[in-house]
Protein backbone atom coordinates (compact mmCIF):
# COMPACT_ATOMS: atom_id res chain seq x y z
CA MET A 1 -70.53 -132.52 -15.12
CA VAL A 2 -71.85 -132.05 -18.67
CA ARG A 3 -69.56 -132.98 -21.48
CA PRO A 4 -68.89 -130.23 -24.11
CA VAL A 5 -70.27 -130.33 -27.69
CA PRO A 6 -67.35 -130.99 -29.95
CA ASP A 7 -66.71 -128.30 -32.51
CA PRO A 8 -67.47 -129.22 -36.09
CA VAL A 9 -64.42 -130.97 -37.76
CA ARG A 10 -63.40 -129.20 -41.06
CA PRO A 11 -61.68 -130.97 -43.84
CA GLY A 12 -58.06 -131.85 -42.72
CA GLN A 13 -58.77 -131.48 -38.87
CA GLU A 14 -59.20 -133.88 -36.14
CA SER A 15 -61.18 -133.81 -33.09
CA VAL A 16 -59.54 -133.87 -29.84
CA TRP A 17 -62.74 -135.49 -28.69
CA ASP A 18 -61.82 -138.52 -30.69
CA TYR A 19 -58.47 -138.97 -28.92
CA PRO A 20 -58.29 -142.00 -26.49
CA ARG A 21 -58.20 -142.25 -22.56
CA PRO A 22 -55.85 -143.55 -21.60
CA PRO A 23 -53.71 -141.64 -23.79
CA ARG A 24 -51.94 -142.77 -26.88
CA VAL A 25 -48.39 -142.18 -27.86
CA GLU A 26 -47.32 -141.87 -31.66
CA ARG A 27 -44.36 -140.82 -33.91
CA VAL A 28 -44.84 -137.54 -35.93
CA ARG A 29 -43.47 -136.76 -39.30
CA ALA A 30 -42.81 -133.09 -38.76
CA ARG A 31 -40.00 -130.56 -37.60
CA ALA A 32 -40.29 -128.94 -34.63
CA GLN A 33 -38.51 -125.75 -33.76
CA ILE A 34 -38.43 -123.57 -30.58
CA ASP A 35 -37.10 -120.07 -30.33
CA PHE A 36 -36.53 -118.22 -27.09
CA GLY A 37 -34.66 -115.00 -26.16
CA GLY A 38 -34.13 -114.49 -29.82
CA LYS A 39 -32.22 -117.87 -30.24
CA ARG A 40 -33.35 -121.05 -31.72
CA ILE A 41 -32.95 -123.63 -28.91
CA VAL A 42 -34.14 -126.63 -30.61
CA ASP A 43 -34.63 -127.99 -34.27
CA THR A 44 -35.64 -131.65 -34.63
CA ASP A 45 -37.58 -134.04 -36.81
CA ASP A 46 -37.50 -136.65 -34.03
CA VAL A 47 -40.98 -135.82 -32.48
CA VAL A 48 -43.67 -138.04 -30.69
CA ARG A 49 -46.88 -136.73 -29.50
CA VAL A 50 -49.24 -137.89 -26.72
CA LEU A 51 -53.00 -137.83 -27.56
CA GLU A 52 -55.67 -137.49 -24.60
CA THR A 53 -59.45 -136.92 -25.05
CA SER A 54 -60.30 -133.22 -24.90
CA HIS A 55 -56.48 -132.11 -25.12
CA PRO A 56 -54.44 -130.79 -27.99
CA PRO A 57 -51.51 -133.00 -28.62
CA VAL A 58 -48.54 -132.66 -26.07
CA TYR A 59 -45.14 -132.94 -28.20
CA TYR A 60 -42.04 -134.59 -26.77
CA LEU A 61 -38.73 -133.93 -28.27
CA PRO A 62 -35.34 -135.43 -27.53
CA ILE A 63 -33.54 -134.07 -24.59
CA ALA A 64 -30.42 -134.05 -26.47
CA ALA A 65 -31.79 -131.73 -29.05
CA PHE A 66 -31.94 -129.00 -26.49
CA VAL A 67 -27.95 -128.95 -26.33
CA ASP A 68 -27.58 -126.40 -23.23
CA ALA A 69 -31.09 -124.98 -23.26
CA LEU A 70 -32.41 -126.87 -20.09
CA THR A 71 -31.44 -126.86 -16.67
CA ARG A 72 -33.37 -128.93 -13.73
CA GLY A 73 -36.22 -126.82 -12.52
CA GLU A 74 -38.07 -127.02 -8.98
CA GLY A 75 -40.78 -129.28 -8.31
CA ALA A 76 -42.77 -132.33 -9.58
CA SER A 77 -45.97 -133.63 -10.51
CA PHE A 78 -47.87 -136.92 -11.14
CA CYS A 79 -49.74 -138.27 -14.20
CA GLU A 80 -51.91 -141.20 -13.48
CA PHE A 81 -51.13 -142.65 -16.94
CA LYS A 82 -47.40 -141.47 -17.62
CA GLY A 83 -46.13 -141.47 -14.10
CA ALA A 84 -43.94 -138.88 -12.03
CA ALA A 85 -42.78 -135.78 -14.00
CA ARG A 86 -39.89 -133.51 -13.24
CA TYR A 87 -39.62 -130.02 -14.54
CA PHE A 88 -36.82 -127.99 -16.18
CA ASP A 89 -36.00 -124.15 -16.64
CA VAL A 90 -35.44 -123.42 -20.30
CA HIS A 91 -32.72 -120.96 -21.34
CA GLY A 92 -32.49 -119.09 -24.41
CA GLY A 93 -30.50 -116.23 -25.93
CA GLY A 94 -29.72 -113.03 -23.90
CA GLY A 95 -29.96 -114.69 -20.68
CA ALA A 96 -33.82 -115.59 -21.00
CA VAL A 97 -34.83 -117.96 -18.43
CA ALA A 98 -38.41 -119.59 -18.29
CA HIS A 99 -38.83 -121.38 -15.23
CA ARG A 100 -40.42 -124.83 -15.08
CA ALA A 101 -41.42 -124.18 -18.78
CA ALA A 102 -40.52 -128.07 -19.78
CA TRP A 103 -41.06 -131.34 -18.20
CA ASN A 104 -40.35 -135.05 -18.75
CA TYR A 105 -40.99 -138.38 -17.28
CA PRO A 106 -37.60 -139.96 -16.40
CA ASN A 107 -39.33 -143.34 -15.55
CA PRO A 108 -42.38 -143.42 -17.30
CA MET A 109 -45.16 -146.13 -16.63
CA PRO A 110 -45.47 -149.13 -19.11
CA GLY A 111 -46.74 -148.03 -22.28
CA TYR A 112 -44.99 -144.61 -22.18
CA GLU A 113 -41.60 -145.73 -22.14
CA VAL A 114 -40.57 -143.75 -25.42
CA LEU A 115 -41.21 -140.45 -23.26
CA ALA A 116 -38.20 -141.24 -20.82
CA ASP A 117 -35.42 -139.24 -22.79
CA ARG A 118 -37.79 -136.73 -24.23
CA VAL A 119 -38.97 -133.15 -23.05
CA ALA A 120 -42.29 -131.40 -23.58
CA VAL A 121 -42.39 -127.54 -23.76
CA TYR A 122 -45.10 -125.02 -22.76
CA ALA A 123 -45.46 -122.90 -25.88
CA GLY A 124 -46.73 -119.87 -24.11
CA PRO A 125 -43.26 -118.72 -22.58
CA MET A 126 -41.36 -119.30 -25.73
CA ASP A 127 -40.91 -116.63 -28.50
CA ALA A 128 -42.19 -119.20 -30.99
CA VAL A 129 -42.86 -122.75 -31.29
CA ILE A 130 -43.18 -124.24 -34.87
CA LEU A 131 -44.42 -127.47 -35.80
CA GLY A 132 -44.33 -128.48 -39.59
CA GLY A 133 -43.80 -124.94 -40.74
CA GLU A 134 -47.08 -123.67 -38.41
CA THR A 135 -46.52 -121.38 -35.43
CA VAL A 136 -48.53 -123.14 -32.57
CA ARG A 137 -50.61 -121.68 -29.97
CA PRO A 138 -50.46 -122.68 -26.32
CA GLN A 139 -53.29 -124.83 -24.75
CA PRO A 140 -55.57 -122.69 -22.84
CA GLY A 141 -55.42 -122.39 -19.13
CA GLY A 142 -51.79 -122.42 -18.44
CA PHE A 143 -51.75 -125.85 -16.57
CA TYR A 144 -51.64 -128.23 -19.62
CA GLY A 145 -49.03 -128.12 -22.32
CA GLY A 146 -50.67 -128.86 -25.45
CA TRP A 147 -49.87 -127.27 -28.76
CA VAL A 148 -52.85 -125.95 -30.84
CA THR A 149 -52.53 -125.95 -34.47
CA ASP A 150 -54.97 -125.23 -37.24
CA ASP A 151 -55.57 -129.07 -37.93
CA LEU A 152 -57.51 -129.38 -34.54
CA ALA A 153 -61.02 -129.24 -33.61
CA GLY A 154 -61.91 -128.61 -29.94
CA PRO A 155 -63.11 -127.19 -27.54
CA PHE A 156 -59.87 -127.93 -25.64
CA LYS A 157 -59.48 -128.77 -21.88
CA GLY A 158 -58.12 -125.41 -20.02
CA VAL A 159 -60.84 -123.13 -21.25
CA PRO A 160 -62.95 -121.64 -18.28
CA GLY A 161 -65.44 -124.07 -16.93
CA SER A 162 -63.39 -127.36 -18.35
CA MET A 163 -62.00 -128.38 -14.98
CA GLY A 164 -64.11 -131.64 -14.84
CA TRP A 165 -63.83 -132.71 -18.22
């Protein structure tokens, strides 16, 4: 495996290649808003992010902030750091449903306990995901749930050829 060359870091940016492994969890001072099916389904300033080498941050929001926008979805997965994840279907206006578009760790491993009552959402299926006033872009590749913002320098895991990063 060849490690990619990190992109140049411009003023005001942070490189995902400076993020740690194992991942770090930190609180964020920003408002997160998610629109789906023409409806705002979450609006909160209670935000934490998980930082992991080569990934744009994954943002976790309180389950309670979604009110009636989440139902238990099918399937599960496992993260070697955070533990067993369960999935949720996301419901928006007009009957819109995005299956398995959100997940959480109901019983996270030590060091990640703050994630127990929080949910992360894939940005791609949503109408808009807004963080601190900026519309985010989904992490490339479909499997990963990071939110790409202008203050990040990549390249990001998920692009073609990044499987072994």
